[in-house]
Amino acid sequence: MRLRQWLFQNFREVSRLLSFEEVDFPVLESEALFIRKAGEEITQQLYNFEDKGGRRVVLRPEITPSLARLVMKQGKSASFPLKWFTIGQCWRYERMTRGRRREHYQWNMDIIGISKVRAEAELIYAIVLLFERLGITAQDVGIRVSSRKVLQAALDKFSIPKALFTKVCVIVDKLGKIPVDEIEKELTSLGVSIEAVKGIVDVLSLTSLTDLEGALGSDGEAVADLKKLFSLAENYGYSQWIQFDASVVRGLAYYTGIVFEAFDREGKLRAICGGGRYDRLLSMFGGDEVPACGFGFGDAVIIELLKEKGLLPDLLQKVDCIVFPLDAALEGPASTIASSLRRRGQSVDLVEDRRLKWVFKHCERVNASRLILVGSSEWERGMVRVKNLSTREENDVKLDELDQFL
Ligand code: HAM
């Protein structure tokens, strides 16, 4: 829990630095929110069941649909742009590997109501800021960036119907994970010609914006968006973290524009985080079309990475004072002292019925700063003995002068 809290504090601090507001959603959601027809893995990994009222429900596998639904509900009363973050538990029936669990926490940051690439630039900056705070450098981690519009342009070139777009996205997201001929098979079974399949695979292998411009021309939105993002990245000072890689498509159906994923440069771990623009998700749920983008950042891969790099902090328990009555008859005064210290904001562990030797050991174990011994001879003079455990200094202190020794 100490490790989790430390990580979450960093998530919260970065969100605060970017002036995002914290929000929360129910973990139990209507299954309908996750019924999508593009064949995404996530929809096959649902923890779903029927509740006592006969409703189909799920333990949410992600947070974005809940967020979209809430924004939609707010309708005209929402004052855009909304900048929201949340840290929530998610469940996916996945094959468990390093960094992938059936239950995980996800930090999400989403911007709703900004169609300009500024939104993506801010979100990627937040991810970089988090890495920097954790001691991770651009030598350890990179962020691959592309746009769904790249794939859309490739499909247009081969006159593939727009209705197939999301299905094609979900299939080509598996490039590099399953053999190319399997992907070709899946695409041709959708009715995509062999020639088009080859063309799509070629475009997805591009890793330079100049080559992308060569392939798609310079007047399309894909190239313009990506160029804008890379130019903003220079102004923010995070160019060294990001790279164009057309093979990033992302496995979720709802993305429409720029998509990105952070990866460890040694290639040992799964994606550290991922996100992108989803300008049509709200309208899919029946609301107005509102531009939106965001990312999800899990708690599992980052911890693995910090372990690999020796960057896990020493998170020891920390207690300010141990109060120990040396005699059972002094339990009353010990309570008074503990109570008054706690009112002053000190964390106090009140220990009774132990030997002094055990108490000293305990002080070490919980990293206490001071031991306050309540003994009868001192107490008769209205005093307690305060032992500073780092300097080993000892003083008999009057109760109303305790403050000077804290
Ligand atoms: P996702 O790529 O499915 O995107 O998940 C985002 C991140 O959540 C992953 O990169 C990973 O860090 C973490 N994650 C996902 N599944 C697991 C798992 N089984 N175990 C541990 N960690 C996991 C989404 O979920 C999108 N809704 C993100 C988003 C927010 N897009 C826009 N806004």
XYZ file of C-alpha atoms and ligand atoms in Angstrom:
439
model
C 0.000 0.000 0.000
C 2.899 2.372 0.725
C 4.170 1.812 -2.806
C 0.711 2.238 -4.299
C 0.073 5.438 -2.361
C 3.432 6.834 -3.410
C 2.672 6.112 -7.065
C -0.853 7.554 -6.806
C 0.500 10.695 -5.134
C 2.729 11.168 -8.149
C -0.255 10.653 -10.485
C -2.224 13.214 -8.472
C 0.606 15.715 -8.324
C 1.156 15.640 -12.094
C -2.594 16.036 -12.626
C -2.560 19.017 -10.284
C 0.382 20.581 -12.113
C -1.650 20.440 -15.324
C -4.713 21.777 -13.494
C -6.929 18.714 -13.939
C -9.882 17.952 -11.673
C -10.329 14.555 -10.042
C -13.471 12.598 -10.892
C -14.782 9.142 -10.067
C -17.150 6.605 -11.629
C -18.851 3.397 -10.547
C -16.809 0.227 -10.954
C -19.955 -1.740 -11.753
C -21.274 -0.657 -15.131
C -23.943 -1.619 -17.572
C -22.623 -4.225 -20.015
C -24.171 -2.266 -22.878
C -21.495 0.387 -22.418
C -18.899 -2.146 -23.570
C -20.717 -3.926 -26.350
C -18.844 -2.886 -29.468
C -18.763 -4.683 -32.738
C -15.187 -4.203 -33.915
C -13.866 -7.416 -32.349
C -11.647 -5.702 -29.756
C -9.870 -7.898 -27.240
C -11.238 -5.848 -24.345
C -14.840 -6.832 -25.133
C -13.870 -10.504 -24.971
C -12.216 -10.072 -21.585
C -15.190 -8.754 -19.633
C -16.017 -9.828 -16.124
C -19.748 -9.781 -16.849
C -22.761 -11.248 -15.133
C -26.426 -10.760 -14.446
C -27.443 -8.944 -11.262
C -30.432 -9.792 -9.076
C -32.624 -7.523 -11.167
C -31.751 -9.418 -14.330
C -29.568 -6.619 -15.689
C -26.370 -7.443 -17.588
C -23.505 -5.735 -15.753
C -19.685 -5.695 -15.893
C -16.798 -4.849 -13.660
C -15.395 -2.087 -15.853
C -12.378 -3.053 -17.989
C -11.552 0.634 -18.648
C -12.851 4.044 -17.672
C -13.300 5.958 -20.932
C -16.885 4.853 -21.753
C -18.093 5.820 -18.233
C -16.443 9.191 -18.639
C -17.998 9.728 -22.054
C -21.423 8.835 -20.691
C -21.095 11.305 -17.811
C -20.028 14.113 -20.146
C -22.954 13.297 -22.385
C -25.346 13.403 -19.431
C -24.064 16.828 -18.409
C -24.973 18.004 -21.908
C -25.251 21.755 -22.299
C -24.476 22.416 -18.632
C -20.858 21.208 -19.039
C -18.416 24.031 -19.478
C -15.827 22.907 -21.973
C -13.009 22.189 -21.983
C -13.225 19.657 -19.177
C -9.886 18.455 -17.875
C -10.527 15.397 -15.764
C -8.382 12.766 -14.121
C -9.271 9.645 -12.240
C -7.455 6.754 -10.601
C -9.613 3.678 -10.697
C -9.610 -0.069 -10.501
C -10.308 -2.036 -13.680
C -10.805 -5.732 -14.404
C -9.930 -7.700 -17.522
C -9.949 -11.430 -17.945
C -6.443 -11.413 -19.481
C -3.703 -13.969 -19.664
C -1.542 -12.885 -16.766
C 1.989 -11.910 -17.766
C 4.542 -9.522 -16.339
C 2.724 -6.215 -15.950
C -0.685 -7.566 -16.989
C -3.126 -8.512 -14.285
C -6.774 -9.405 -14.072
C -7.227 -6.501 -11.696
C -5.278 -3.272 -12.026
C -5.492 0.425 -11.319
C -5.460 2.954 -14.107
C -4.648 6.633 -13.943
C -6.621 8.403 -16.665
C -6.294 11.978 -17.855
C -8.805 13.198 -20.406
C -9.475 16.538 -22.085
C -12.962 17.016 -23.455
C -13.829 19.879 -25.749
C -10.511 20.662 -27.446
C -10.105 19.622 -31.070
C -6.635 21.134 -31.483
C -3.466 19.052 -31.124
C -2.719 21.163 -28.042
C -4.726 18.596 -26.070
C -2.519 15.671 -27.150
C 0.589 17.786 -26.523
C -0.552 18.498 -22.953
C -1.394 14.855 -22.251
C 1.933 13.545 -23.539
C 3.649 16.240 -21.508
C 1.868 14.949 -18.387
C 3.193 11.449 -19.058
C 6.730 12.777 -19.517
C 6.437 14.835 -16.337
C 5.440 11.714 -14.425
C 8.379 9.722 -15.804
C 10.762 12.529 -14.859
C 9.402 12.664 -11.314
C 9.934 8.921 -10.972
C 13.548 9.197 -12.154
C 12.932 7.596 -15.546
C 14.753 9.161 -18.493
C 14.257 9.334 -22.255
C 16.992 6.679 -22.510
C 14.770 4.261 -20.576
C 11.430 4.996 -22.161
C 10.020 6.332 -25.416
C 6.547 7.308 -26.582
C 5.479 6.099 -30.010
C 3.039 8.363 -31.766
C 0.891 8.003 -34.865
C -2.582 8.919 -36.017
C -5.582 6.842 -37.009
C -5.848 9.292 -39.883
C -2.714 7.656 -41.353
C -4.569 4.384 -41.641
C -7.696 6.165 -42.849
C -5.682 7.802 -45.638
C -4.254 4.405 -46.614
C -7.748 2.910 -46.722
C -9.023 5.827 -48.828
C -6.159 5.311 -51.266
C -7.438 1.782 -51.894
C -11.109 2.822 -51.796
C -11.881 0.578 -48.826
C -15.341 1.411 -47.401
C -15.343 3.659 -44.324
C -17.559 1.143 -42.499
C -14.608 -1.249 -42.301
C -12.312 1.267 -40.643
C -12.612 0.218 -36.994
C -12.433 -3.492 -37.823
C -9.270 -2.903 -39.870
C -7.775 -0.878 -36.962
C -8.381 -3.675 -34.492
C -6.829 -6.248 -36.854
C -3.712 -4.265 -37.797
C -3.106 -3.433 -34.133
C -1.967 -7.050 -33.883
C 0.981 -6.427 -36.260
C 4.141 -7.502 -34.472
C 2.089 -9.596 -32.015
C 0.866 -12.293 -34.448
C 2.367 -13.362 -37.831
C 1.765 -11.015 -40.795
C 0.103 -13.739 -42.871
C -2.554 -14.196 -40.160
C -3.259 -10.476 -40.319
C -3.429 -10.634 -44.105
C -5.889 -13.515 -43.823
C -8.112 -11.602 -41.398
C -8.076 -8.516 -43.619
C -8.837 -10.389 -46.821
C -11.718 -12.135 -45.093
C -13.187 -8.660 -44.497
C -13.063 -8.150 -48.261
C -9.858 -6.099 -48.417
C -7.885 -6.912 -51.582
C -4.396 -8.411 -51.349
C -3.007 -5.322 -53.055
C -4.623 -3.067 -50.440
C -3.398 -5.283 -47.590
C 0.175 -4.925 -48.852
C -0.307 -1.181 -49.230
C -1.622 -0.878 -45.660
C 1.210 -2.961 -44.202
C 3.717 -0.790 -46.116
C 2.292 2.448 -44.741
C 2.283 1.013 -41.216
C 5.998 0.266 -41.432
C 6.885 3.958 -41.792
C 8.857 5.545 -38.968
C 9.698 8.962 -40.373
C 7.387 11.871 -40.952
C 9.208 12.754 -44.183
C 8.492 9.269 -45.553
C 4.882 9.601 -44.403
C 4.600 12.861 -46.309
C 6.075 11.074 -49.319
C 3.488 8.322 -49.053
C 0.384 10.384 -48.230
C 1.236 13.830 -49.604
C 1.601 16.889 -47.392
C -1.934 18.253 -47.496
C -3.692 15.601 -45.389
C -4.782 15.997 -41.752
C -2.638 13.072 -40.553
C 0.610 14.739 -41.573
C -0.488 18.197 -40.405
C -1.565 16.937 -36.938
C 1.627 14.981 -36.387
C 3.845 17.839 -37.538
C 2.039 20.186 -35.171
C 2.504 17.761 -32.283
C 6.224 17.361 -32.933
C 6.660 21.103 -33.166
C 4.815 21.661 -29.865
C 6.913 18.903 -28.274
C 9.970 20.978 -29.052
C 8.476 23.987 -27.271
C 7.569 21.880 -24.222
C 11.052 20.337 -24.283
C 10.146 16.670 -24.659
C 11.115 15.903 -28.299
C 13.641 13.307 -27.171
C 10.818 11.231 -25.662
C 8.585 10.899 -28.703
C 8.951 9.235 -32.077
C 6.668 8.754 -35.047
C 5.791 5.111 -35.649
C 2.935 4.363 -38.028
C 2.505 0.870 -36.567
C 0.867 2.336 -33.433
C -2.852 1.937 -34.037
C -4.115 0.878 -30.564
C -6.530 -1.946 -29.973
C -9.609 0.072 -29.026
C -12.185 0.887 -31.670
C -13.076 4.436 -30.660
C -9.876 6.328 -31.496
C -10.127 8.757 -34.404
C -6.910 10.800 -34.501
C -3.518 10.871 -32.828
C -2.705 7.728 -30.829
C 0.286 7.069 -28.586
C 1.872 4.443 -26.389
C 4.850 4.538 -24.022
C 7.282 1.613 -24.129
C 10.507 0.585 -22.388
C 13.434 0.869 -24.774
C 14.821 -2.520 -23.756
C 11.613 -4.055 -25.079
C 11.096 -6.312 -22.062
C 7.678 -5.083 -20.963
C 4.203 -4.508 -22.367
C 2.980 -0.954 -23.089
C 3.413 1.311 -20.055
C 0.471 3.514 -20.973
C -1.584 4.418 -24.001
C -4.153 6.826 -25.290
C -5.379 8.972 -28.099
C -8.130 11.085 -29.580
C -11.703 9.795 -29.624
C -13.819 12.521 -31.191
C -16.838 10.331 -31.926
C -17.304 8.300 -28.743
C -19.787 10.731 -27.222
C -21.931 10.825 -30.321
C -21.841 7.015 -30.453
C -23.617 7.085 -27.102
C -26.213 9.420 -28.553
C -24.762 12.779 -27.484
C -23.475 15.668 -29.572
C -20.144 15.240 -31.248
C -17.560 16.585 -28.770
C -13.809 16.363 -29.382
C -11.978 14.395 -26.694
C -8.680 12.728 -26.000
C -6.933 11.061 -23.102
C -4.784 8.239 -21.878
C -4.787 5.354 -19.417
C -1.679 4.564 -17.375
C -1.637 1.311 -15.392
C 0.038 0.682 -12.052
C 1.633 -2.651 -12.974
C 4.125 -2.111 -15.794
C 5.533 1.070 -14.297
C 6.314 -0.737 -11.021
C 8.081 -3.503 -12.985
C 10.085 -0.879 -14.835
C 11.065 0.958 -11.648
C 12.204 -2.374 -10.192
C 14.300 -3.096 -13.308
C 15.976 0.312 -13.092
C 16.525 0.199 -9.333
C 14.290 3.244 -8.925
C 11.823 1.926 -6.363
C 11.938 4.263 -3.363
C 12.586 3.021 0.174
C 9.182 3.544 1.648
C 9.547 2.909 5.343
C 6.836 3.279 7.890
C 7.264 6.520 9.802
C 5.944 7.261 13.269
C 6.677 10.481 15.183
C 6.366 9.281 18.781
C 6.049 6.059 20.712
C 4.445 6.644 24.096
C 5.173 3.929 26.659
C 4.036 3.851 30.305
C 6.714 2.041 32.308
C 4.107 0.939 34.810
C 0.545 -0.292 34.302
C -0.687 2.291 36.832
C 0.396 5.035 34.401
C -1.976 4.100 31.613
C -4.122 7.170 32.398
C -1.290 9.731 32.022
C -0.041 7.847 28.906
C -3.480 8.309 27.336
C -3.451 12.034 28.170
C -0.013 12.472 26.600
C -0.836 10.477 23.443
C -4.067 12.390 23.057
C -2.416 15.789 23.391
C 0.391 14.894 20.956
C -2.076 13.657 18.373
C -4.048 16.897 18.696
C -0.784 18.648 17.822
C -0.531 16.609 14.604
C 1.995 14.023 15.763
C 1.572 10.384 14.764
C 1.670 8.456 18.006
C 1.794 4.763 18.719
C 0.688 4.066 22.290
C 2.352 0.862 23.447
C 1.483 -1.055 26.623
C 2.190 -4.341 28.368
C 5.601 -4.912 26.799
C 9.171 -5.103 27.983
C 11.377 -2.066 27.374
C 13.612 -4.165 25.106
C 10.654 -4.932 22.849
C 9.712 -1.240 22.782
C 13.177 -0.229 21.560
C 13.029 -2.862 18.812
C 9.571 -1.615 17.893
C 10.874 1.957 17.648
C 13.405 0.789 15.067
C 10.863 -1.259 13.175
C 8.431 1.617 12.725
C 11.142 4.252 12.315
C 10.008 6.321 15.286
C 11.636 9.703 15.860
C 11.049 9.870 19.635
C 10.288 7.556 22.495
C 8.283 9.112 25.315
C 8.616 7.142 28.522
C 6.046 7.746 31.224
C 7.672 6.770 34.518
C 6.273 7.287 38.029
C 9.133 9.402 39.440
C 9.042 11.821 36.436
C 5.248 11.853 36.356
C 5.113 12.847 40.035
C 6.985 16.021 38.941
C 4.583 16.488 35.988
C 7.275 15.337 33.562
C 7.970 12.626 31.005
C 11.254 11.371 29.600
C 11.728 12.199 25.890
C 14.313 10.186 24.051
C 15.322 11.505 20.647
C 16.025 8.309 18.738
C 18.292 9.803 16.095
C 20.577 11.844 18.404
C 20.117 9.498 21.400
C 19.620 12.638 23.531
C 17.357 12.280 26.585
C 15.477 14.978 28.486
C 12.935 15.126 31.246
C 10.312 17.487 29.900
C 7.320 19.229 31.476
C 4.080 18.425 29.637
C 3.435 22.010 28.580
C 7.003 22.257 27.217
C 6.762 19.127 25.084
C 6.371 21.226 21.919
C 10.035 22.279 22.060
C 11.082 18.659 21.784
C 8.894 17.612 18.850
P -5.538 0.506 -22.801
O -4.372 0.599 -23.732
O -6.430 -0.661 -22.953
O -6.347 1.863 -22.961
O -5.033 0.551 -21.302
C -4.276 1.647 -20.867
C -3.190 1.198 -19.921
O -3.775 0.516 -18.814
C -2.195 0.190 -20.490
O -1.190 0.834 -21.236
C -1.655 -0.388 -19.197
O -0.777 0.512 -18.561
C -2.895 -0.467 -18.333
N -3.524 -1.803 -18.431
C -4.476 -2.215 -19.286
N -4.807 -3.504 -19.047
C -4.052 -3.913 -17.999
C -3.929 -5.139 -17.243
N -4.661 -6.209 -17.528
N -3.044 -5.175 -16.217
C -2.306 -4.089 -15.900
N -2.385 -2.929 -16.579
C -3.235 -2.823 -17.610
C -7.482 2.155 -22.277
O -7.931 1.496 -21.388
C -8.096 3.479 -22.688
N -9.426 3.562 -22.068
C -7.200 4.613 -22.283
C -7.762 5.957 -22.625
C -8.201 6.898 -21.726
N -7.917 6.435 -23.842
C -8.451 7.651 -23.755
N -8.628 7.936 -22.480
